[in-house]
Amino acid sequence: MRGLAASEVLRRSLLSQVWGAESWVAVRCAGTYKPCENDTVSIVRKRGLDVLHDPIYNKGTAFPYSERERLGLRGLLPVKSLSMRMQVERWLDEFKYGRDYIDPANVKDEGITHEDCRRWKVLQELQDRNEQMFYHILLDSFEEMAPIIYTPTVGWACLNYHKLFRRPRGMYFSKLDRGEMAAMTYNWPSHEVDAIVVTDGSRILGLGDQGLNGLGISIGKLDLYVAAAGFHPRKVLPCVVDVGTDNVPLRADPLYMGIDSPRLKGDEYYDIMDEFVKAVMGRWPNAVLQFEDFSLQHAHPLLGRYRNHHLVFNDDIQGTAATACAGVYGALAVQGKLPPAIAEQRFVIVGAGSAGMGVTTMLSLCLIKHGQREQEARSQFWVLDAKGLITSERTDLTAVVQPFARQDEESSEGETLLEVVKRVKPTVLVGLSGVGKLFTQEVLKAMGEAQEQPIIMAMSNPISRLECTHASAQAATGGRAIYMAGSPQGAVEQNGKTICCSQANNMYIFPGLALGAHLAKSGVVSDLMLTAASEALPKLIPEADRKLGKVYPPLANIRAISRRVAADVIKTAHSEGKLHSKSALRELLRGDDALLDWVESMMYKPQYDSLIHLPVGIME
Ligand SMILES: NC(=O)C1=CN([C@@H]2O[C@H](COP(=O)(O)OP(=O)(O)OC[C@H]3O[C@@H](n4cnc5c(N)ncnc54)[C@H](O)[C@@H]3O)[C@@H](O)[C@H]2O)C=CC1
Ligand SMILES: CC(=O)C(=O)O
Ligand SMILES: [Mg+2]
């Protein structure tokens, strides 16, 4: 490449990525060549993903429906069929302008830079080309890579999925597939799927309704399943169920590839979700199914619908709850306190949604476990939503929120966060509102005045939605806060001292939890399994890290963390009579080390195996 300008190198690399696709021909002959569709026939002896991965035959999103049916492509592409003209325009946008669709005014806030986007594209290209190498790099440099494939950069990837789209990944189900979903699962080439992450795109991180674009979060989560917990990349399946979107500007974008209609509601919505769950669990009965980023309206009802008889969990409700409890125990340890001290804490929870109420409910169970009575435990929580403090004056509370509505005389309906913090003097402040900068300097100062070491958990994602940054929390509290954030934040220098922080993200829990439940063949994911996952984390924090104020174990050890979580989940399954794997039982009976070794041995390791060609007709 010597002698070529950087822009020319980029152009050539982009051209090579679409080499063979018809859009390449159109670009090369711009102005003279009019791609003429459907007047010639090509014989193709491939089907499904093999067609999509063959640059001679691949048309990306341009396959018409009839062809999708003929070639077994249904479910392997977003529902909307784009013209080649649209594809070319999308591609030229990057070719000519190198666009990454970052709003320059927002770059600093969002914490995502042009460099992050470039890195995301480089990693994406590698994942499409060589998964062993992709996961090898991810695992080797987990702390560096996770913010690119996961939050915060994955938020940007979802916002722009329709513009960044190059190659499909995972399965796309839609309301147009009613009655066909079970058959469609057979278009997926793998008979073995161990983990599925599904979203309907209705609440992607704190970024709201992103429709079909939400598939990006299923992909990011499963990248972590593989890197963090050793699921095999061939046996994970990202899914989106496209039931429309209420994001009107997104629908109006000609490049948007999802269904152009408002979201389905009511029975029609649940019928489609039922069909989806039945289809994927029917085809892959050993898979664990994770619900991701469903809006408040559907998150709890869906979990309740399936959790007692399917191997499912909701990451935002349950994974986040286990993560937050572990964070509180970790913070108490930093304060030099033992776990029972949790029973003395006062919690202000900002955000009464899926995540906020999941956290509130599980924390209250921790208090009960450490000696509080149910009513007493509940009285140690003050929960706020967009309308302020929630009290029993409200008449529209769901069964999940109702037990935590304040009934005491001191509390008044709709009190602001600042008023509540000043009055209650909480020891722990948790943000799961999806609203950035909600913890103002005044709120943080009040926390610092009330507590020697206030525990501040700004757990919303991505970075623009953090309730406060690490720097602002330390500035307002004179560097005394024990701070955690949903998306990564750096250390802060104050008065010549380096103050560390931790990332309170459910990635500490969901990979190991899913692995444990899958290996145990437990059939369901129980509350006790979540408790076990949560309690596993604080024990893994090295003493030196604790002294630095860290409340979670180092992310660089993510495989060891997931292994411990998985082993403890398996043990809990055993104690609950839900351990249905004979191998897991055998190892468990041999002791903890044997169980840990066995879990490790079941984890995929990214490496180059010797490949053997097996001619068709010869059995494995
Ligand atoms: N760190 C982590 O591991 C996780 C973080 N999250 C983040 O938590 C946030 C919320 O997620 P969900 O609970 O699923 O959303 P949700 O939509 O179910 O709930 C949001 C809640 O915040 C409340 N809210 C909105 N504006 C508010 C305001 N100004 N003041 C107080 N409350 C306000 C709403 O009334 C609602 O109760 C998102 O940003 C998400 O990315 C979610 C799951 C895991
Ligand atoms: C981390 C996560 O699951 C969320 O922000 O929704
Ligand atoms: Mg989520």
Tab-separated table of N, CA and C in Angstrom, residues 63 249 280 351 395 537:
chain	number	residue	atom	x	y	z
A	63	PHE	N	-32.697	-8.740	-1.554
A	63	PHE	CA	-33.417	-9.948	-1.997
A	63	PHE	C	-34.918	-9.715	-1.923
A	249	PRO	N	-39.488	9.327	13.497
A	249	PRO	CA	-38.379	9.730	12.611
A	249	PRO	C	-37.605	8.527	12.068
A	280	VAL	N	-38.575	-20.930	18.929
A	280	VAL	CA	-37.139	-21.105	19.201
A	280	VAL	C	-36.902	-22.166	20.268
A	351	GLY	N	-35.928	5.854	39.326
A	351	GLY	CA	-36.304	5.022	38.175
A	351	GLY	C	-37.075	3.827	38.698
A	395	THR	N	-52.928	5.846	42.223
A	395	THR	CA	-53.943	4.798	42.034
A	395	THR	C	-53.574	3.854	40.884
A	537	LEU	N	-19.920	-12.545	43.402
A	537	LEU	CA	-19.021	-11.477	42.931
A	537	LEU	C	-18.124	-10.868	44.012
